[in-house]
PDB file of C-alpha atoms in Angstrom:
ATOM      1  CA  UNK A1439     -25.875  45.743  15.896  1.00  0.00           C
ATOM      2  CA  UNK A1440     -23.639  43.366  14.008  1.00  0.00           C
ATOM      3  CA  UNK A1441     -19.885  43.912  14.410  1.00  0.00           C
ATOM      4  CA  UNK A1442     -19.542  45.049  10.799  1.00  0.00           C
ATOM      5  CA  UNK A1443     -22.281  47.655  11.369  1.00  0.00           C
ATOM      6  CA  UNK A1444     -20.401  49.029  14.371  1.00  0.00           C
ATOM      7  CA  UNK A1445     -17.170  49.027  12.348  1.00  0.00           C
ATOM      8  CA  UNK A1446     -18.816  51.115   9.615  1.00  0.00           C
ATOM      9  CA  UNK A1447     -20.573  53.495  12.004  1.00  0.00           C
ATOM     10  CA  UNK A1448     -17.550  54.213  14.181  1.00  0.00           C
ATOM     11  CA  UNK A1449     -16.234  57.486  12.816  1.00  0.00           C
ATOM     12  CA  UNK A1450     -14.577  60.601  14.201  1.00  0.00           C
ATOM     13  CA  UNK A1451     -17.489  62.853  15.083  1.00  0.00           C
ATOM     14  CA  UNK A1452     -16.665  66.395  16.160  1.00  0.00           C
ATOM     15  CA  UNK A1453     -20.160  67.822  16.460  1.00  0.00           C
ATOM     16  CA  UNK A1454     -21.215  66.594  19.922  1.00  0.00           C
ATOM     17  CA  UNK A1455     -23.453  67.849  22.700  1.00  0.00           C
ATOM     18  CA  UNK A1456     -24.469  66.789  26.200  1.00  0.00           C
ATOM     19  CA  UNK A1457     -27.967  65.441  25.356  1.00  0.00           C
ATOM     20  CA  UNK A1458     -27.115  61.766  25.737  1.00  0.00           C
ATOM     21  CA  UNK A1459     -29.690  59.046  26.328  1.00  0.00           C
ATOM     22  CA  UNK A1460     -27.180  56.729  27.988  1.00  0.00           C
ATOM     23  CA  UNK A1461     -26.652  56.729  31.752  1.00  0.00           C
ATOM     24  CA  UNK A1462     -23.308  57.415  33.383  1.00  0.00           C
ATOM     25  CA  UNK A1463     -23.457  53.858  34.709  1.00  0.00           C
ATOM     26  CA  UNK A1464     -23.801  52.450  31.180  1.00  0.00           C
ATOM     27  CA  UNK A1465     -20.869  54.563  29.981  1.00  0.00           C
ATOM     28  CA  UNK A1466     -18.771  53.348  32.901  1.00  0.00           C
ATOM     29  CA  UNK A1467     -19.764  49.745  32.123  1.00  0.00           C
ATOM     30  CA  UNK A1468     -18.549  50.114  28.517  1.00  0.00           C
ATOM     31  CA  UNK A1469     -15.202  51.311  29.821  1.00  0.00           C
ATOM     32  CA  UNK A1470     -14.949  48.642  32.524  1.00  0.00           C
ATOM     33  CA  UNK A1471     -15.712  45.793  30.103  1.00  0.00           C
ATOM     34  CA  UNK A1472     -13.175  47.095  27.604  1.00  0.00           C
ATOM     35  CA  UNK A1473     -10.496  47.419  30.308  1.00  0.00           C
ATOM     36  CA  UNK A1474     -11.178  43.888  31.540  1.00  0.00           C
ATOM     37  CA  UNK A1475     -11.281  42.120  28.190  1.00  0.00           C
ATOM     38  CA  UNK A1476      -8.895  43.954  25.853  1.00  0.00           C
ATOM     39  CA  UNK A1477      -5.808  41.777  25.299  1.00  0.00           C
ATOM     40  CA  UNK A1478      -2.405  42.924  26.555  1.00  0.00           C
ATOM     41  CA  UNK A1479       1.088  41.524  25.965  1.00  0.00           C
ATOM     42  CA  UNK A1480       2.024  38.956  28.637  1.00  0.00           C
ATOM     43  CA  UNK A1481      -1.392  39.698  30.205  1.00  0.00           C
ATOM     44  CA  UNK A1482       0.273  42.817  31.629  1.00  0.00           C
ATOM     45  CA  UNK A1483      -2.989  44.792  31.876  1.00  0.00           C
ATOM     46  CA  UNK A1484      -1.168  48.125  31.606  1.00  0.00           C
ATOM     47  CA  UNK A1485      -3.782  50.373  29.960  1.00  0.00           C
ATOM     48  CA  UNK A1486      -5.422  52.868  32.319  1.00  0.00           C
ATOM     49  CA  UNK A1487      -8.341  55.237  31.819  1.00  0.00           C
ATOM     50  CA  UNK A1488      -9.795  58.338  33.435  1.00  0.00           C
ATOM     51  CA  UNK A1489     -13.512  58.923  32.843  1.00  0.00           C
ATOM     52  CA  UNK A1490     -14.330  62.615  33.131  1.00  0.00           C
ATOM     53  CA  UNK A1491     -17.948  63.754  33.345  1.00  0.00           C
ATOM     54  CA  UNK A1492     -19.512  67.069  34.337  1.00  0.00           C
ATOM     55  CA  UNK A1493     -17.071  69.514  35.914  1.00  0.00           C
ATOM     56  CA  UNK A1494     -14.123  67.153  35.461  1.00  0.00           C
ATOM     57  CA  UNK A1495     -14.741  67.041  31.709  1.00  0.00           C
ATOM     58  CA  UNK A1496     -15.061  70.822  31.546  1.00  0.00           C
ATOM     59  CA  UNK A1497     -11.865  71.276  33.584  1.00  0.00           C
ATOM     60  CA  UNK A1498      -9.869  69.082  31.200  1.00  0.00           C
ATOM     61  CA  UNK A1499     -10.749  71.253  28.229  1.00  0.00           C
ATOM     62  CA  UNK A1500     -10.196  74.440  30.220  1.00  0.00           C
ATOM     63  CA  UNK A1501      -6.672  73.219  31.038  1.00  0.00           C
ATOM     64  CA  UNK A1502      -6.142  72.362  27.373  1.00  0.00           C
ATOM     65  CA  UNK A1503      -7.366  75.787  26.259  1.00  0.00           C
ATOM     66  CA  UNK A1504      -4.963  77.545  28.634  1.00  0.00           C
ATOM     67  CA  UNK A1505      -2.029  75.364  27.543  1.00  0.00           C
ATOM     68  CA  UNK A1506      -2.725  76.147  23.890  1.00  0.00           C
ATOM     69  CA  UNK A1507      -3.128  79.855  24.635  1.00  0.00           C
ATOM     70  CA  UNK A1508       0.530  79.835  25.723  1.00  0.00           C
ATOM     71  CA  UNK A1509       1.806  78.578  22.363  1.00  0.00           C
ATOM     72  CA  UNK A1510      -0.708  79.592  19.672  1.00  0.00           C
ATOM     73  CA  UNK A1511      -0.372  83.174  18.416  1.00  0.00           C
ATOM     74  CA  UNK A1512      -3.272  85.375  19.566  1.00  0.00           C
ATOM     75  CA  UNK A1513      -4.006  86.454  15.994  1.00  0.00           C
ATOM     76  CA  UNK A1514      -4.792  82.865  14.990  1.00  0.00           C
ATOM     77  CA  UNK A1515      -6.226  81.587  18.276  1.00  0.00           C
ATOM     78  CA  UNK A1516      -9.917  81.793  17.293  1.00  0.00           C
ATOM     79  CA  UNK A1517      -9.915  78.526  15.323  1.00  0.00           C
ATOM     80  CA  UNK A1518      -8.064  76.770  18.164  1.00  0.00           C
ATOM     81  CA  UNK A1519     -10.558  78.138  20.677  1.00  0.00           C
ATOM     82  CA  UNK A1520     -13.506  76.956  18.560  1.00  0.00           C
ATOM     83  CA  UNK A1521     -12.012  73.468  18.311  1.00  0.00           C
ATOM     84  CA  UNK A1522     -11.434  73.134  22.066  1.00  0.00           C
ATOM     85  CA  UNK A1523     -14.904  74.538  22.779  1.00  0.00           C
ATOM     86  CA  UNK A1524     -16.367  71.831  20.521  1.00  0.00           C
ATOM     87  CA  UNK A1525     -14.701  69.174  22.684  1.00  0.00           C
ATOM     88  CA  UNK A1526     -15.905  70.900  25.863  1.00  0.00           C
ATOM     89  CA  UNK A1527     -19.460  70.903  24.433  1.00  0.00           C
ATOM     90  CA  UNK A1528     -19.428  67.084  24.474  1.00  0.00           C
ATOM     91  CA  UNK A1529     -20.843  65.078  27.365  1.00  0.00           C
ATOM     92  CA  UNK A1530     -17.595  63.647  28.714  1.00  0.00           C
ATOM     93  CA  UNK A1531     -14.025  62.640  27.955  1.00  0.00           C
ATOM     94  CA  UNK A1532     -12.070  59.451  28.458  1.00  0.00           C
ATOM     95  CA  UNK A1533      -8.352  60.042  28.973  1.00  0.00           C
ATOM     96  CA  UNK A1534      -6.198  57.020  28.150  1.00  0.00           C
ATOM     97  CA  UNK A1535      -2.931  56.225  29.898  1.00  0.00           C
ATOM     98  CA  UNK A1536      -0.381  53.432  30.019  1.00  0.00           C
ATOM     99  CA  UNK A1537       1.094  52.250  33.329  1.00  0.00           C
ATOM    100  CA  UNK A1538       4.753  52.847  32.520  1.00  0.00           C
ATOM    101  CA  UNK A1539       5.973  50.949  35.597  1.00  0.00           C
ATOM    102  CA  UNK A1540       4.505  47.732  34.160  1.00  0.00           C
ATOM    103  CA  UNK A1541       6.322  48.252  30.861  1.00  0.00           C
ATOM    104  CA  UNK A1542       9.629  48.916  32.622  1.00  0.00           C
ATOM    105  CA  UNK A1543       9.198  45.928  34.930  1.00  0.00           C
ATOM    106  CA  UNK A1544       8.566  43.623  31.982  1.00  0.00           C
ATOM    107  CA  UNK A1545      11.593  45.041  30.165  1.00  0.00           C
ATOM    108  CA  UNK A1546      13.766  44.184  33.152  1.00  0.00           C
ATOM    109  CA  UNK A1547      12.213  40.774  33.719  1.00  0.00           C
ATOM    110  CA  UNK A1548      12.279  39.689  30.066  1.00  0.00           C
ATOM    111  CA  UNK A1549      15.280  41.533  28.622  1.00  0.00           C
ATOM    112  CA  UNK A1550      15.172  39.512  25.398  1.00  0.00           C
ATOM    113  CA  UNK A1551      11.876  41.253  24.531  1.00  0.00           C
ATOM    114  CA  UNK A1552      12.709  44.638  26.127  1.00  0.00           C
ATOM    115  CA  UNK A1553      12.377  46.656  22.933  1.00  0.00           C
ATOM    116  CA  UNK A1554       8.972  45.130  22.197  1.00  0.00           C
ATOM    117  CA  UNK A1555       7.152  45.950  25.426  1.00  0.00           C
ATOM    118  CA  UNK A1556       6.554  49.638  24.594  1.00  0.00           C
ATOM    119  CA  UNK A1557       5.280  48.577  21.157  1.00  0.00           C
ATOM    120  CA  UNK A1558       2.966  45.954  22.638  1.00  0.00           C
ATOM    121  CA  UNK A1559       1.729  48.479  25.218  1.00  0.00           C
ATOM    122  CA  UNK A1560       0.872  50.930  22.435  1.00  0.00           C
ATOM    123  CA  UNK A1561      -0.951  48.191  20.534  1.00  0.00           C
ATOM    124  CA  UNK A1562      -2.972  47.196  23.620  1.00  0.00           C
ATOM    125  CA  UNK A1563      -3.893  50.802  24.327  1.00  0.00           C
ATOM    126  CA  UNK A1564      -5.046  51.216  20.735  1.00  0.00           C
ATOM    127  CA  UNK A1565      -7.184  48.094  21.037  1.00  0.00           C
ATOM    128  CA  UNK A1566      -8.689  49.474  24.253  1.00  0.00           C
ATOM    129  CA  UNK A1567      -9.514  52.761  22.557  1.00  0.00           C
ATOM    130  CA  UNK A1568     -11.171  50.952  19.668  1.00  0.00           C
ATOM    131  CA  UNK A1569     -13.128  48.632  21.979  1.00  0.00           C
ATOM    132  CA  UNK A1570     -14.438  51.628  23.940  1.00  0.00           C
ATOM    133  CA  UNK A1571     -15.202  53.508  20.733  1.00  0.00           C
ATOM    134  CA  UNK A1572     -17.165  50.503  19.450  1.00  0.00           C
ATOM    135  CA  UNK A1573     -19.089  50.397  22.733  1.00  0.00           C
ATOM    136  CA  UNK A1574     -19.886  54.104  22.581  1.00  0.00           C
ATOM    137  CA  UNK A1575     -20.950  53.775  18.932  1.00  0.00           C
ATOM    138  CA  UNK A1576     -23.207  50.830  19.743  1.00  0.00           C
ATOM    139  CA  UNK A1577     -24.787  52.949  22.512  1.00  0.00           C
ATOM    140  CA  UNK A1578     -25.567  55.695  19.982  1.00  0.00           C
ATOM    141  CA  UNK A1579     -22.791  58.054  21.066  1.00  0.00           C
ATOM    142  CA  UNK A1580     -20.224  59.825  18.928  1.00  0.00           C
ATOM    143  CA  UNK A1581     -16.558  60.383  19.738  1.00  0.00           C
ATOM    144  CA  UNK A1582     -13.202  61.471  18.389  1.00  0.00           C
ATOM    145  CA  UNK A1583      -9.636  60.817  19.469  1.00  0.00           C
ATOM    146  CA  UNK A1584      -7.325  63.707  20.409  1.00  0.00           C
ATOM    147  CA  UNK A1585      -3.650  63.928  21.372  1.00  0.00           C
ATOM    148  CA  UNK A1586      -2.772  66.953  23.499  1.00  0.00           C
ATOM    149  CA  UNK A1587      -0.542  64.773  25.674  1.00  0.00           C
ATOM    150  CA  UNK A1588       2.658  66.788  26.076  1.00  0.00           C
ATOM    151  CA  UNK A1589       0.754  70.041  26.526  1.00  0.00           C
ATOM    152  CA  UNK A1590      -1.531  68.903  29.335  1.00  0.00           C
ATOM    153  CA  UNK A1591      -0.109  65.770  30.953  1.00  0.00           C
ATOM    154  CA  UNK A1592       1.430  67.459  34.004  1.00  0.00           C
ATOM    155  CA  UNK A1593      -1.587  69.721  34.590  1.00  0.00           C
ATOM    156  CA  UNK A1594      -3.952  66.734  34.308  1.00  0.00           C
ATOM    157  CA  UNK A1595      -1.758  64.710  36.662  1.00  0.00           C
ATOM    158  CA  UNK A1596      -1.982  67.450  39.313  1.00  0.00           C
ATOM    159  CA  UNK A1597      -5.659  68.300  38.796  1.00  0.00           C
ATOM    160  CA  UNK A1598      -6.959  64.726  38.902  1.00  0.00           C
ATOM    161  CA  UNK A1599      -4.361  63.105  41.187  1.00  0.00           C
ATOM    162  CA  UNK A1600      -3.000  60.789  38.502  1.00  0.00           C
ATOM    163  CA  UNK A1601      -0.062  58.538  39.500  1.00  0.00           C
ATOM    164  CA  UNK A1602       3.299  59.679  38.140  1.00  0.00           C
ATOM    165  CA  UNK A1603       3.785  56.320  36.398  1.00  0.00           C
ATOM    166  CA  UNK A1604       0.667  56.722  34.245  1.00  0.00           C
ATOM    167  CA  UNK A1605       1.833  57.944  30.823  1.00  0.00           C
ATOM    168  CA  UNK A1606      -0.856  59.856  28.895  1.00  0.00           C
ATOM    169  CA  UNK A1607      -1.765  58.382  25.524  1.00  0.00           C
ATOM    170  CA  UNK A1608      -4.929  60.118  24.206  1.00  0.00           C
ATOM    171  CA  UNK A1609      -8.162  61.948  24.982  1.00  0.00           C
ATOM    172  CA  UNK A1610     -11.576  60.839  23.676  1.00  0.00           C
ATOM    173  CA  UNK A1611     -14.376  63.414  23.953  1.00  0.00           C
ATOM    174  CA  UNK A1612     -17.784  61.766  23.495  1.00  0.00           C
ATOM    175  CA  UNK A1613     -21.419  62.745  23.481  1.00  0.00           C
ATOM    176  CA  UNK A1614     -24.612  62.977  21.493  1.00  0.00           C
ATOM    177  CA  UNK A1615     -23.763  63.333  17.783  1.00  0.00           C
ATOM    178  CA  UNK A1616     -25.218  66.530  16.314  1.00  0.00           C
ATOM    179  CA  UNK A1617     -23.237  66.415  13.057  1.00  0.00           C
ATOM    180  CA  UNK A1618     -22.501  63.666  10.591  1.00  0.00           C
ATOM    181  CA  UNK A1619     -18.933  62.827   9.588  1.00  0.00           C
ATOM    182  CA  UNK A1620     -17.859  63.736   6.077  1.00  0.00           C
ATOM    183  CA  UNK A1621     -17.498  61.250   3.263  1.00  0.00           C
ATOM    184  CA  UNK A1622     -14.581  58.891   3.709  1.00  0.00           C
ATOM    185  CA  UNK A1623     -12.353  57.841   0.842  1.00  0.00           C
ATOM    186  CA  UNK A1624     -10.986  54.319   0.842  1.00  0.00           C
ATOM    187  CA  UNK A1625      -7.839  52.934  -0.692  1.00  0.00           C
ATOM    188  CA  UNK A1626      -9.065  49.813  -2.547  1.00  0.00           C
ATOM    189  CA  UNK A1627      -8.875  46.824  -0.235  1.00  0.00           C
ATOM    190  CA  UNK A1628      -7.131  44.760  -2.933  1.00  0.00           C
ATOM    191  CA  UNK A1629      -4.128  47.074  -2.531  1.00  0.00           C
ATOM    192  CA  UNK A1630      -4.112  46.473   1.226  1.00  0.00           C
ATOM    193  CA  UNK A1631      -4.867  42.772   1.550  1.00  0.00           C
ATOM    194  CA  UNK A1632      -2.991  39.780   0.234  1.00  0.00           C
ATOM    195  CA  UNK A1633      -4.556  36.326   0.523  1.00  0.00           C
ATOM    196  CA  UNK A1634      -2.518  33.197  -0.126  1.00  0.00           C
ATOM    197  CA  UNK A1635      -3.967  29.667  -0.167  1.00  0.00           C
TER     198      UNK A1635
END
């Protein structure tokens, strides 16, 4: 696929199942290549990822369900339950983190740029997520990006033995697409792009 094709095809897809035609090794390779080659400020290489397949994937969404059960009123929990079950129905999940110790070390070492390092870390993590999403799309997989960070970070840290310095950024359930994304409206590009010669 051409890059522009991947750009157009990469959409948030919520209807996913486990019937993927891509091996676990190929999925891991997509993630490894993205981690190695996504740019980071000062070549800090702070983004981290947790690839959850099988029981690990199911456990993540079970933890999320239980965390939400504590805060969502029982009378309106059905829609929340359906949403989390749709993520659990996917093949796997990539959980994105940022190594906070790297950010803090850079802030101390280069105090002139201290306020920028968290911003640059966020930008790098976003680029990593997009690079992985492009790779998954190119492999014929669908994905979406979720943010249950504050609700599940401590439980995930304990369950999967995640270092205390890894700060959770996002969760990306992925799998075989069984539903198409809805139509997408675009703000005209002329209102978003200025070209000066």
